[in-house]
Coordinates of C-alpha atoms and ligand atoms in Angstrom, one line a residue:
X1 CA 30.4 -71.8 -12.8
X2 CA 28.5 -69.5 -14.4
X3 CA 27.6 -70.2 -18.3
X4 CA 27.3 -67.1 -21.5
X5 CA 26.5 -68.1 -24.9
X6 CA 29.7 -65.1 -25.4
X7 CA 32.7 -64.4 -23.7
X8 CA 34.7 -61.5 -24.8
X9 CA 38.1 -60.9 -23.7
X10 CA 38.6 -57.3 -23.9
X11 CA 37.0 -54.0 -23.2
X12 CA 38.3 -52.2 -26.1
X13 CA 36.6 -50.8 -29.3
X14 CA 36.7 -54.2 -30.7
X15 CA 35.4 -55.7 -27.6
X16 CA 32.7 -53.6 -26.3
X17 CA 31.5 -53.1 -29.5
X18 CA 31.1 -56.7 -30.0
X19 CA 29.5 -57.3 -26.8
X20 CA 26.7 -54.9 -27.3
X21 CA 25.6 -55.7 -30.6
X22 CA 26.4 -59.6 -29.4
X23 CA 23.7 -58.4 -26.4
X24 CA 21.3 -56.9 -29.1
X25 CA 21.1 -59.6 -30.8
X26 CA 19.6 -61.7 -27.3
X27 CA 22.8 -63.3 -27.1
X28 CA 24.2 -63.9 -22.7
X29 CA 27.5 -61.7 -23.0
X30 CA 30.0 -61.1 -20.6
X31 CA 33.4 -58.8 -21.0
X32 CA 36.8 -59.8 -19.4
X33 CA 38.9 -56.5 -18.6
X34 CA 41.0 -56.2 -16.2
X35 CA 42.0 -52.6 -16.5
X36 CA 39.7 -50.2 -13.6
X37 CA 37.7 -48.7 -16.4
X38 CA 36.3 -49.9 -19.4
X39 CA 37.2 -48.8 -23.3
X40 CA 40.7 -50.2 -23.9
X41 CA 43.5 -48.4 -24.9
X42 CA 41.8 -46.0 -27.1
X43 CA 39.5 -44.6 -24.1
X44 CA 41.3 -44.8 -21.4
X45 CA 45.5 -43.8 -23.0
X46 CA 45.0 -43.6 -26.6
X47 CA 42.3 -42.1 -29.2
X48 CA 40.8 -40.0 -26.7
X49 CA 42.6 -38.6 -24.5
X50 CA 45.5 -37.7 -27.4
X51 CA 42.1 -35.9 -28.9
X52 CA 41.7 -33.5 -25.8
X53 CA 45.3 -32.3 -25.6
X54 CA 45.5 -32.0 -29.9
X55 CA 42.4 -29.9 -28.8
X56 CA 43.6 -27.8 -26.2
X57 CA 46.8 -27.0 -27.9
X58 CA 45.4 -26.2 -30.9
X59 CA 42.7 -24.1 -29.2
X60 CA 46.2 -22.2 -27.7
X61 CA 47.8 -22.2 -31.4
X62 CA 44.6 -20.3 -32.6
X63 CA 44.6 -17.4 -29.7
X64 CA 48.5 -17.1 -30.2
X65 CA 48.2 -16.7 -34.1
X66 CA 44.8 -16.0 -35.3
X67 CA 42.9 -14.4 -32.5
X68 CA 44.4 -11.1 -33.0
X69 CA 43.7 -11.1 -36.9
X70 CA 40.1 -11.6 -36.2
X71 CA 40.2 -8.5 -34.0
X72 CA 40.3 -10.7 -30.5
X73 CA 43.3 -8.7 -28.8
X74 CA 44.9 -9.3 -25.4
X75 CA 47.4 -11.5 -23.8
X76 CA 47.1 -14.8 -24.8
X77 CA 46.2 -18.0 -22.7
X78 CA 49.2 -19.5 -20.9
X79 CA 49.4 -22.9 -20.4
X80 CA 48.0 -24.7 -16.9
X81 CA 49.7 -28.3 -17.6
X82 CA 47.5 -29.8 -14.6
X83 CA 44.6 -28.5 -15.5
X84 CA 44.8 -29.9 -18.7
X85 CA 45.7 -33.2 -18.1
X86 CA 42.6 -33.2 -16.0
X87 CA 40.4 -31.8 -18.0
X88 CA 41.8 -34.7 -20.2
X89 CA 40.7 -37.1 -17.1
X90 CA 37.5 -35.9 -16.9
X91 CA 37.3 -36.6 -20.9
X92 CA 38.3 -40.2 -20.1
X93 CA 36.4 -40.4 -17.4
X94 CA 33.1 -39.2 -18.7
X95 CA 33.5 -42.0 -21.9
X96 CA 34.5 -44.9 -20.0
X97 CA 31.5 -44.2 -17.8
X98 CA 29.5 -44.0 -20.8
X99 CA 30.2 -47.7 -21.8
X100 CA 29.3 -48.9 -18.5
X101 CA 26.3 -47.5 -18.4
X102 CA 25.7 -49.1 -21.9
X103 CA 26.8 -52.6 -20.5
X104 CA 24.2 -51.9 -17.6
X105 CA 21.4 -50.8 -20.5
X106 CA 22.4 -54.0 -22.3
X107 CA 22.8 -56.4 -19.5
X108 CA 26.6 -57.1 -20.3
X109 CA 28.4 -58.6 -17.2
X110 CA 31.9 -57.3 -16.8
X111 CA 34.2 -59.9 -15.6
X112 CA 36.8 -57.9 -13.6
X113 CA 40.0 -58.8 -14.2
X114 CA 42.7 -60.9 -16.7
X115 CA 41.3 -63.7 -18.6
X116 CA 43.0 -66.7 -19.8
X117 CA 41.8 -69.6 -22.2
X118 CA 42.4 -72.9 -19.9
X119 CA 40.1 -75.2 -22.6
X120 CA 37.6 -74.4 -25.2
X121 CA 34.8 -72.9 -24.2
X122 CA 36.1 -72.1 -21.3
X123 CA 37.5 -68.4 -19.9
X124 CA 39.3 -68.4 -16.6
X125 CA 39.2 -65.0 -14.6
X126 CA 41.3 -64.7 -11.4
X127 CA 40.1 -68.3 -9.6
X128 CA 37.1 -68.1 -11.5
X129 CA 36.3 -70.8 -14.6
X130 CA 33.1 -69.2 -16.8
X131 CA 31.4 -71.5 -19.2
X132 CA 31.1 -69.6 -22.7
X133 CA 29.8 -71.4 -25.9
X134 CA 32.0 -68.6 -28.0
X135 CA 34.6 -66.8 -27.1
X136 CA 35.8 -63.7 -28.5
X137 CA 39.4 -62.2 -27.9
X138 CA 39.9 -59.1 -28.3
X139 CA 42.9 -58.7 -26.4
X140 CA 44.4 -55.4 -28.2
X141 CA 48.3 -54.0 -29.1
X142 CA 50.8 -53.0 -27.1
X143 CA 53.8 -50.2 -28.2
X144 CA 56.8 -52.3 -30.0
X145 CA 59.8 -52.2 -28.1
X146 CA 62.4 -50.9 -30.0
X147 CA 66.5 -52.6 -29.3
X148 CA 69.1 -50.4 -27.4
X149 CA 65.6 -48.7 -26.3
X150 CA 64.4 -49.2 -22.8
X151 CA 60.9 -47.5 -21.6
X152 CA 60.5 -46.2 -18.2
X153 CA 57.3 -44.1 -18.5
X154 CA 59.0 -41.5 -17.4
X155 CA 61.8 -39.8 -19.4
X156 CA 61.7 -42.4 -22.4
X157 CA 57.7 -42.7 -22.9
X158 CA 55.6 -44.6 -25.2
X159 CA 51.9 -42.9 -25.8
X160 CA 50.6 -43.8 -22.8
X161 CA 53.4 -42.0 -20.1
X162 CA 53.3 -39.0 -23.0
X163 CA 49.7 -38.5 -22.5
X164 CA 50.4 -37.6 -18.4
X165 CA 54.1 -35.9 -18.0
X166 CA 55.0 -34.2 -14.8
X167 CA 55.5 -30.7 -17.1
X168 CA 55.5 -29.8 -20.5
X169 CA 59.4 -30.8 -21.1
X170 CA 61.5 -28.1 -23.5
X171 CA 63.1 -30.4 -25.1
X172 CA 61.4 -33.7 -26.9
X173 CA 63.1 -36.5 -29.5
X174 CA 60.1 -38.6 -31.0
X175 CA 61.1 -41.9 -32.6
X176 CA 58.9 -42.5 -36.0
X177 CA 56.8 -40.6 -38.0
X178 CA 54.4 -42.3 -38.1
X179 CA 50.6 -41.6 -36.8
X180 CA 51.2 -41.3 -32.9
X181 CA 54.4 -39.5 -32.8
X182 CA 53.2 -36.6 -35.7
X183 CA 49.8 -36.4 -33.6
X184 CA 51.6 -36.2 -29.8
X185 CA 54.8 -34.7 -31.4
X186 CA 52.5 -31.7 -33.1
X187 CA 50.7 -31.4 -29.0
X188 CA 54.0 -30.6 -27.2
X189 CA 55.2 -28.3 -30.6
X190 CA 51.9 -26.3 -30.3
X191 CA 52.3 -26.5 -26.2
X192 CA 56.2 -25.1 -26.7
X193 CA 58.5 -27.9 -26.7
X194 CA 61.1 -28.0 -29.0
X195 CA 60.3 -31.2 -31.0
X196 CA 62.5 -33.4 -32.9
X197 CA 61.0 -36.4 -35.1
X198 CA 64.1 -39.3 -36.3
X199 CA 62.5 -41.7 -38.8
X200 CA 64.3 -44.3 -40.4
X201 CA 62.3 -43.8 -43.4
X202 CA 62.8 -41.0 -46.2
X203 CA 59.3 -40.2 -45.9
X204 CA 56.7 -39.4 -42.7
X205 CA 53.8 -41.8 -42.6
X206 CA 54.3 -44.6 -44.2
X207 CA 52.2 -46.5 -46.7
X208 CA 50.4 -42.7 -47.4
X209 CA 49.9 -41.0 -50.9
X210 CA 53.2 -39.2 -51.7
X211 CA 51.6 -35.9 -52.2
X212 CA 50.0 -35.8 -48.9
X213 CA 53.3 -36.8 -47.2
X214 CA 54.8 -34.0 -48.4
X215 CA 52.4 -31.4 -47.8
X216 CA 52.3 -33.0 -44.8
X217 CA 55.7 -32.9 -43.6
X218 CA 56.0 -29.1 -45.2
X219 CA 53.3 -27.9 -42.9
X220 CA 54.4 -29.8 -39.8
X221 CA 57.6 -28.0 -40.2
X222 CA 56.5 -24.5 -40.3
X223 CA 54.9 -25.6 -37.3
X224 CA 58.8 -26.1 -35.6
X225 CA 59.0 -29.8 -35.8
X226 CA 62.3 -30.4 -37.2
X227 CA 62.8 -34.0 -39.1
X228 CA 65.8 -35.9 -39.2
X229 CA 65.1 -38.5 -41.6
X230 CA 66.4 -41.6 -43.0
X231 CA 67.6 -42.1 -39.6
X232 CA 68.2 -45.4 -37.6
X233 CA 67.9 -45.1 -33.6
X234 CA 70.7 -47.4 -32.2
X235 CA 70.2 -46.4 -29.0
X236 CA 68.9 -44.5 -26.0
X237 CA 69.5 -43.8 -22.3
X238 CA 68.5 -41.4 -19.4
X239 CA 71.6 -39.9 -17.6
X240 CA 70.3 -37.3 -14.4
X241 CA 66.9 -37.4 -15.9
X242 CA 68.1 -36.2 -19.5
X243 CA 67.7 -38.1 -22.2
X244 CA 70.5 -38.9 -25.1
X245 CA 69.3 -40.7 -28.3
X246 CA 72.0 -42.0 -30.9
X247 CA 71.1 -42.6 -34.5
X248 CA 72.9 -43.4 -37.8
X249 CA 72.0 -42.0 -41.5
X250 CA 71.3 -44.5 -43.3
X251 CA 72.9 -43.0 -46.2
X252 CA 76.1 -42.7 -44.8
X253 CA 76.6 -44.8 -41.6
X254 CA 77.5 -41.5 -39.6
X255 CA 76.1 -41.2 -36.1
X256 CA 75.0 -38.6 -33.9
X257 CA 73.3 -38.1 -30.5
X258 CA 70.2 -35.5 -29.8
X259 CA 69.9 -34.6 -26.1
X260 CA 66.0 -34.4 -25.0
X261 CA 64.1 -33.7 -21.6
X262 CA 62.0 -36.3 -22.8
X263 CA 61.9 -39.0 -25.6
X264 CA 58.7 -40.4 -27.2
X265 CA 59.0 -43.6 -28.6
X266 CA 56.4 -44.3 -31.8
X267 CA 57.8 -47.1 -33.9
X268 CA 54.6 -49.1 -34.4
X269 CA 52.4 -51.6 -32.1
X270 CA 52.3 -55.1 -32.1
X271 CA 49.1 -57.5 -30.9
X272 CA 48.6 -58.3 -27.4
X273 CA 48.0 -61.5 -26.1
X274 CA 50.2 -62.5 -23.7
X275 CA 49.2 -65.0 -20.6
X276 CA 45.9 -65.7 -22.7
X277 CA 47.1 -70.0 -23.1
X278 CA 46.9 -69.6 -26.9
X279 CA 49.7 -72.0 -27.6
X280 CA 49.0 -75.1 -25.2
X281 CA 45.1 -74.2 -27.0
X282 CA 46.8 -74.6 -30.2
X283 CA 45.7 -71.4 -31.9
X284 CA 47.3 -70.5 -34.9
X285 CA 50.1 -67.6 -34.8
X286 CA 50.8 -65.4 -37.7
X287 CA 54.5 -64.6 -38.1
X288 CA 54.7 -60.7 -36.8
X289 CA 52.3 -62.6 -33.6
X290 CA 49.0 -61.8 -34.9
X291 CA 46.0 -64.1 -34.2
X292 CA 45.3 -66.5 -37.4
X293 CA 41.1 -66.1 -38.6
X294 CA 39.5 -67.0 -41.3
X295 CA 37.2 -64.9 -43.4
X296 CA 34.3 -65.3 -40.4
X297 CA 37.4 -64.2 -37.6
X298 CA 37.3 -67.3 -36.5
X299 CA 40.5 -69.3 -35.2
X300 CA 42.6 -72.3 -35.8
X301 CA 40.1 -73.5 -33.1
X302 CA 36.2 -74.0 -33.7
X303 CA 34.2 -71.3 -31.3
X304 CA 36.9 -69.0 -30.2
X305 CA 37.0 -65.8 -32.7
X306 CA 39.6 -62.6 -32.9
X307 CA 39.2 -59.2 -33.9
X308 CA 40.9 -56.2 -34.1
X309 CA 44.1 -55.0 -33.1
X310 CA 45.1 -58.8 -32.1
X311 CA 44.8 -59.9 -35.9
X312 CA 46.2 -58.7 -39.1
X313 CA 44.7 -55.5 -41.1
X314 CA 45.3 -51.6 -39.4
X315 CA 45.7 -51.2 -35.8
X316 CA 42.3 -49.2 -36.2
X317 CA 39.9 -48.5 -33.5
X318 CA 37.1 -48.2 -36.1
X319 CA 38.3 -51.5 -38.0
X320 CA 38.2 -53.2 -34.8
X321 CA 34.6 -52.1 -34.0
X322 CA 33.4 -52.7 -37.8
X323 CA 35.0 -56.6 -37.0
X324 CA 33.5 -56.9 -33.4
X325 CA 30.0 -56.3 -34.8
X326 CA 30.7 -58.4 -37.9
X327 CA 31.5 -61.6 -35.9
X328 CA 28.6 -60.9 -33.5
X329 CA 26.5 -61.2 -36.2
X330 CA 28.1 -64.4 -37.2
X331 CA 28.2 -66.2 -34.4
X332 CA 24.1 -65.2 -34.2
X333 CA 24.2 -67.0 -37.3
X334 CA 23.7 -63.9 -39.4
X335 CA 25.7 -62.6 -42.0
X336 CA 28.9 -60.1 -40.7
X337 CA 30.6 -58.4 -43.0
X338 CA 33.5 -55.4 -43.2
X339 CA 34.4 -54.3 -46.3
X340 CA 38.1 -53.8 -45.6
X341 CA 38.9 -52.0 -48.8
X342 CA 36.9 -48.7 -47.6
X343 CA 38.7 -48.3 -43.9
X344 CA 39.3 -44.9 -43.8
X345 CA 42.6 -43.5 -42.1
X346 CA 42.6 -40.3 -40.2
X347 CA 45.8 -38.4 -38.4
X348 CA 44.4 -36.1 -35.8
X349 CA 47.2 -33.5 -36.8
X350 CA 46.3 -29.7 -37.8
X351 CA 45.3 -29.9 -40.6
X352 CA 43.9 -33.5 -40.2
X353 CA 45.1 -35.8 -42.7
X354 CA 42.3 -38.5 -43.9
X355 CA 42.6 -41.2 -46.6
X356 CA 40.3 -44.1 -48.2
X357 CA 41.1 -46.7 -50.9
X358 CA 44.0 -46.7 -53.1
X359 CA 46.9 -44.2 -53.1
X360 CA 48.3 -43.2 -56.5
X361 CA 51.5 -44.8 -55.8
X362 CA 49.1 -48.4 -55.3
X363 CA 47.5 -48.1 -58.7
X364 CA 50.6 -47.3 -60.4
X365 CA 52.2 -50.4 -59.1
X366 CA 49.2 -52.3 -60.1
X367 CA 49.2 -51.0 -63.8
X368 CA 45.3 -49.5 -63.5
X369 CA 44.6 -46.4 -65.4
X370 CA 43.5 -43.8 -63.6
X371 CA 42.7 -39.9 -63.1
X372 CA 43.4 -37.3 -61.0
X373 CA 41.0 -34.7 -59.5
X374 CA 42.5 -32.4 -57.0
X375 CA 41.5 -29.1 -55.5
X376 CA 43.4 -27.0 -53.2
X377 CA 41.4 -25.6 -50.0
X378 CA 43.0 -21.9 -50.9
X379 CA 40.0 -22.0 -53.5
X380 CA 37.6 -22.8 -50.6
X381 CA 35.7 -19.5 -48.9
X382 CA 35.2 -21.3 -45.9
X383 CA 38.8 -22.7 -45.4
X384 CA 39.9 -19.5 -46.0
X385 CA 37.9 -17.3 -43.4
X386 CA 38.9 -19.8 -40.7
X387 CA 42.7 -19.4 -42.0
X388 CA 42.8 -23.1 -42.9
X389 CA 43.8 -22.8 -46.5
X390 CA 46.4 -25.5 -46.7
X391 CA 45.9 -28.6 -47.9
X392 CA 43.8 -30.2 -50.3
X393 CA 41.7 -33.3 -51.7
X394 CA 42.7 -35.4 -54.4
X395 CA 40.3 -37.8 -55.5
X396 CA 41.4 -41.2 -57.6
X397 CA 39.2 -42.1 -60.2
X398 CA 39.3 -45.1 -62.5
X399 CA 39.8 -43.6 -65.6
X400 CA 37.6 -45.9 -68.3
X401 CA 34.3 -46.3 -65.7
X402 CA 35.2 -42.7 -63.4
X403 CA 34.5 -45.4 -60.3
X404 CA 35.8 -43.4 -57.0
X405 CA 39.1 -45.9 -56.3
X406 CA 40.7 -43.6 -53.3
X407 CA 40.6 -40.3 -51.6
X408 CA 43.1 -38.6 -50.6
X409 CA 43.1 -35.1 -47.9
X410 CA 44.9 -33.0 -45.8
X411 CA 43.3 -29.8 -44.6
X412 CA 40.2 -28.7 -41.9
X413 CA 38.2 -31.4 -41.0
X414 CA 39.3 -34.1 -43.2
X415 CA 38.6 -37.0 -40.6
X416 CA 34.7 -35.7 -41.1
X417 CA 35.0 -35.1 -45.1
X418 CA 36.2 -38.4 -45.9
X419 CA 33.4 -40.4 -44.6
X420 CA 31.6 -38.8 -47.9
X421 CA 33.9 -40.6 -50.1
X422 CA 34.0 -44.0 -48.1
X423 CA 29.9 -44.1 -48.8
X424 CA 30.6 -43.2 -52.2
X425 CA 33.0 -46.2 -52.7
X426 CA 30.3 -48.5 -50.6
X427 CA 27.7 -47.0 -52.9
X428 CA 30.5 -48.2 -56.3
X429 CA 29.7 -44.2 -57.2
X430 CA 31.3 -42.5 -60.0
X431 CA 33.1 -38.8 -59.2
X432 CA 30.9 -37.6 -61.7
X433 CA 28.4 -38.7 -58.9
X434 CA 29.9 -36.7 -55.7
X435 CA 30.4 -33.7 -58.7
X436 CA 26.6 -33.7 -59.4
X437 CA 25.7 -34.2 -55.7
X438 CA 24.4 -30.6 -54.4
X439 CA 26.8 -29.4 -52.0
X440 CA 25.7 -27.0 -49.5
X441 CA 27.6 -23.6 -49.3
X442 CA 30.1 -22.0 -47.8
X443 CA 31.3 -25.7 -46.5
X444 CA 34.6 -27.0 -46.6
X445 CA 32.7 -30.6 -47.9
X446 CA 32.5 -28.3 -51.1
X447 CA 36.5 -29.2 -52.1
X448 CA 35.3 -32.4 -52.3
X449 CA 32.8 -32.1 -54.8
X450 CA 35.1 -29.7 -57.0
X451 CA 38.2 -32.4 -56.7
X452 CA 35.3 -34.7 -58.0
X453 CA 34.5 -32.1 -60.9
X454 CA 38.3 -31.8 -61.5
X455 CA 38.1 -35.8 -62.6
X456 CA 35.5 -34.3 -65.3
X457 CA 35.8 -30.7 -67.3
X458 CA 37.4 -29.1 -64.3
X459 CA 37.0 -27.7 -60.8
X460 CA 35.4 -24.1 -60.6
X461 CA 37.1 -22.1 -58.1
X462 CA 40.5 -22.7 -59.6
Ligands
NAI1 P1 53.5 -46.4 -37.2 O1 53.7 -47.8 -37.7 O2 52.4 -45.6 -37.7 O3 54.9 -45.6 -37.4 C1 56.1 -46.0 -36.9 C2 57.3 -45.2 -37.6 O4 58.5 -45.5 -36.9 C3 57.5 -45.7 -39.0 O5 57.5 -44.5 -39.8 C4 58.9 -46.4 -38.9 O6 59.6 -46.2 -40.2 C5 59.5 -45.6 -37.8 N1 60.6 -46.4 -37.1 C6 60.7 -47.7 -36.8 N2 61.8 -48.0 -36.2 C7 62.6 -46.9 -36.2 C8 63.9 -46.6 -35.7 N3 64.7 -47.5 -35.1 N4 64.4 -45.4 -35.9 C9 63.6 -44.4 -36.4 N5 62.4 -44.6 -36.9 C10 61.9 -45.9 -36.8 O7 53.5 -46.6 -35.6 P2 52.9 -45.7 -34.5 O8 52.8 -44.3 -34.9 O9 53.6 -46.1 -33.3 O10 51.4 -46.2 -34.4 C11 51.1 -47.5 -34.0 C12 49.7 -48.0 -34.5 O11 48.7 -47.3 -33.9 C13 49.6 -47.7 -36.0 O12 49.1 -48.9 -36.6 C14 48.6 -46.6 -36.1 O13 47.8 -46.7 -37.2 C15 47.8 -46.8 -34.8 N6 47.3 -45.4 -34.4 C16 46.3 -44.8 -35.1 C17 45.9 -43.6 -34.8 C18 44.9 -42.9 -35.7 O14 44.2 -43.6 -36.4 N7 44.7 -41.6 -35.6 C19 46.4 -42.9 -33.6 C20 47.4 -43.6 -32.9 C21 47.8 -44.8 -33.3

């Protein structure tokens, strides 16, 4: 029986992250996975590999519409379906290598293979017990299934069969608007598919500043998404490998069916931790099945600890990684911390759509008073010489101290620009801070700083 101060069950963001810094800090760590590589779902059918193909079709999207207008003439590329999938492989592949190699560097051992909880401080692997005097579980989500719904990978898909189909299908019905079907719906658009999006809701992405949604949803249109919206799915089914999905306005009980080659089905995650032996351990379960911690991500039970995905707070890679460092710090009886009210949110769309802090919508329900700076990225040079004009930034600030309260932006790069605004919230800065912050030009950070100098006498460029 072999004995680690830390077990960690699962070789996601969370996980590996955890076991690293857990490593760092001279602690004996080993990692339970039992997929063949290492890095979760975001590495191996999530984050990543969603990132190569949003890549490749928008590297496609620019030679079919803006190459020409930059003087770059001839036919434009045509699409090898097989070679990009495995250029998406070799994306995977090269990652997931990358974090064994750090688990060598480190002196992680992996234990290959499911885990299960048989007693505490114990982790059972196959027919293997492993003493650990902490254990860590970091077990991950798994897609929601959805009633009158059933998943077969191959015609009805969650992320993970959409991210290797035989062909790029003609036709695709996406269920939710949310985060992975605007990202994976927005791939097959660029790639030619004919895309439909049914949300139940009257607006895409929930929980996101209404001015963004809208932009949002405007742009994604003129990119031929169609929207049906405030639409229930009742059912689907696959008849001679088509696909018919039946849904009912919400505002009128009236149903209709879409037919699709292929149907992507995006209606949230929910934690995974099945076949880990939490209930005969007596861990606490939330009501929507995530993991009970306290403020140290500690369980009901003393010396097994949860984190990410598998407890409540954003189904986040970087949250999960921000909690997996934290509690390795705690359980080397330092002081972990994540500051969960500066996670930023990013939609790997084009234009990206990024957010920090509070929407506009959250600080009116709150009563706080508040200002407004916002700056379109038509007034930026850089944005427009790259023909990424749309979009903007809209900065919330509080409106007796100026303290920067949220950030708000859809346009080129906003995953990147937003970080600027999550270390000015760390920092408590003012927007008159980021405004008098030298900004280096032509850059598109430079709508940042004039949505900051619109919370003061006013933006320059507009
Ligand atoms: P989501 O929760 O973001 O969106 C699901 C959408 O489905 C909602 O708009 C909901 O109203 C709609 N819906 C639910 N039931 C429906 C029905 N019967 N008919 C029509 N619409 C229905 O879930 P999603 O996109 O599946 O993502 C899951 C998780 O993964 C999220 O927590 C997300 O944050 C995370 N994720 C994050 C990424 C990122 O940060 N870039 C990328 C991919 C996933």
């Amino acid at each position: 029986m072999a004995e680690f101060d830390v077990i960690v069950i699962g070789a996601g963001p969370g996980g590996y992250v955890c076991a690293i810094r857990c490593a760092q800090l001279g602690l004996k760590t080993a990692v339970v996975e039992g997929r063949d590589t290492l890095g979760g779902t975001c590495l191996n059918v999530g984050c990543i590999p969603s990132k190569a193909l949003l890549h490749a079709s928008h590297s496609l999207h620019e030679a079919e519409h803006n190459f020409a207008k930059m003087g770059l003439v001839g036919a434009a590329p045509k699409v090898d379906w097989s070679k990009m999938l495995a250029y998406k492989d070799d994306v995977i592949g090269q990652n997931t290598k990358g974090i064994e190699f750090l688990f060598k560097k480190n002196k992680i051992t992996w234990l290959k293979g499911w885990g299960s909880i048989p007693a505490q401080g114990q982790v059972k692997v196959g027919d293997e017990v492993h003493k650990a005097k902490n254990i860590v579980i970091a077990s991950g989500s798994e897609p929601s299934s959805l009633p009158g719904v059933e998943v077969d990978e191959k015609v009805i898909v969650t992320s993970t069969g959409a991210l290797a189909l035989p062909k790029v299908p003609e036709t695709m019905v996406v269920i939710g608007a949310g985060v992975i079907g605007l990202e994976l719906g927005s791939v097959y658009a660029r790639l030619g598919t004919k895309v439909t999006v049914v949300e139940y809701l009257e607006a895409i992405t929930p929980g996101m500043d209404g001015e963004v949604q809208k932009t949002f949803q405007r742009l994604l249109k003129r990119q031929g998404l169609d929207f049906v919206m405030g639409a229930a799915v009742q059912n689907a089914e696959v008849k001679k490998g088509k696909a018919s999905v039946t849904y009912k306005l919400r505002k009128d009980d009236s149903e209709a069916t879409l037919e699709a080659d292929c149907v992507l089905v995006a209606t949230g995650r929910k934690p995974y931790t099945d076949g880990l032996g939490l209930e005969a351990l007596g861990v606490e379960i939330e009501k929507r099945g995530q993991i009970k911690t306290d403020t140290h991500w500690q369980t009901s039970v003393s010396g097994i600890y949860a984190i990410g995905d598998a407890i409540s707070g954003p189904m986040l890679a970087h949250k999960a990684e921000d909690e997996g460092m934290a509690v390795a710090e705690v359980i080397a009886g330092k002081h972990g911390h994540v500051n969960y009210g500066v996670i930023p949110g990013v939609i790997y769309t084009a234009p990206e759509v990024a957010s920090v802090g509070k929407t506009e919508e959250q600080l009116k329900e709150e009563g706080r008073g508040y200002k407004v700076g916002k700056f379109s990225f038509m007034g930026n040079g850089r944005a427009k010489a790259v023909f990424q004009g749309d979009g903007f930034v809209k900065l919330l600030a509080d409106a007796e101290t100026d303290r920067v309260l949220g950030a708000h932006i859809i346009g080129p790069a906003a995953g990147d620009l937003i970080h600027e605004i999550c270390v000015a919230m760390e920092f408590g800065a003012s927007a008159q801070d980021i405004a008098l912050t030298c900004h280096a030009h032509p850059t598109f950070s430079e709508a940042v700083r004039e949505a900051a100098l619109a919370c003061g006498d006013g933006p320059i460029h507009s």
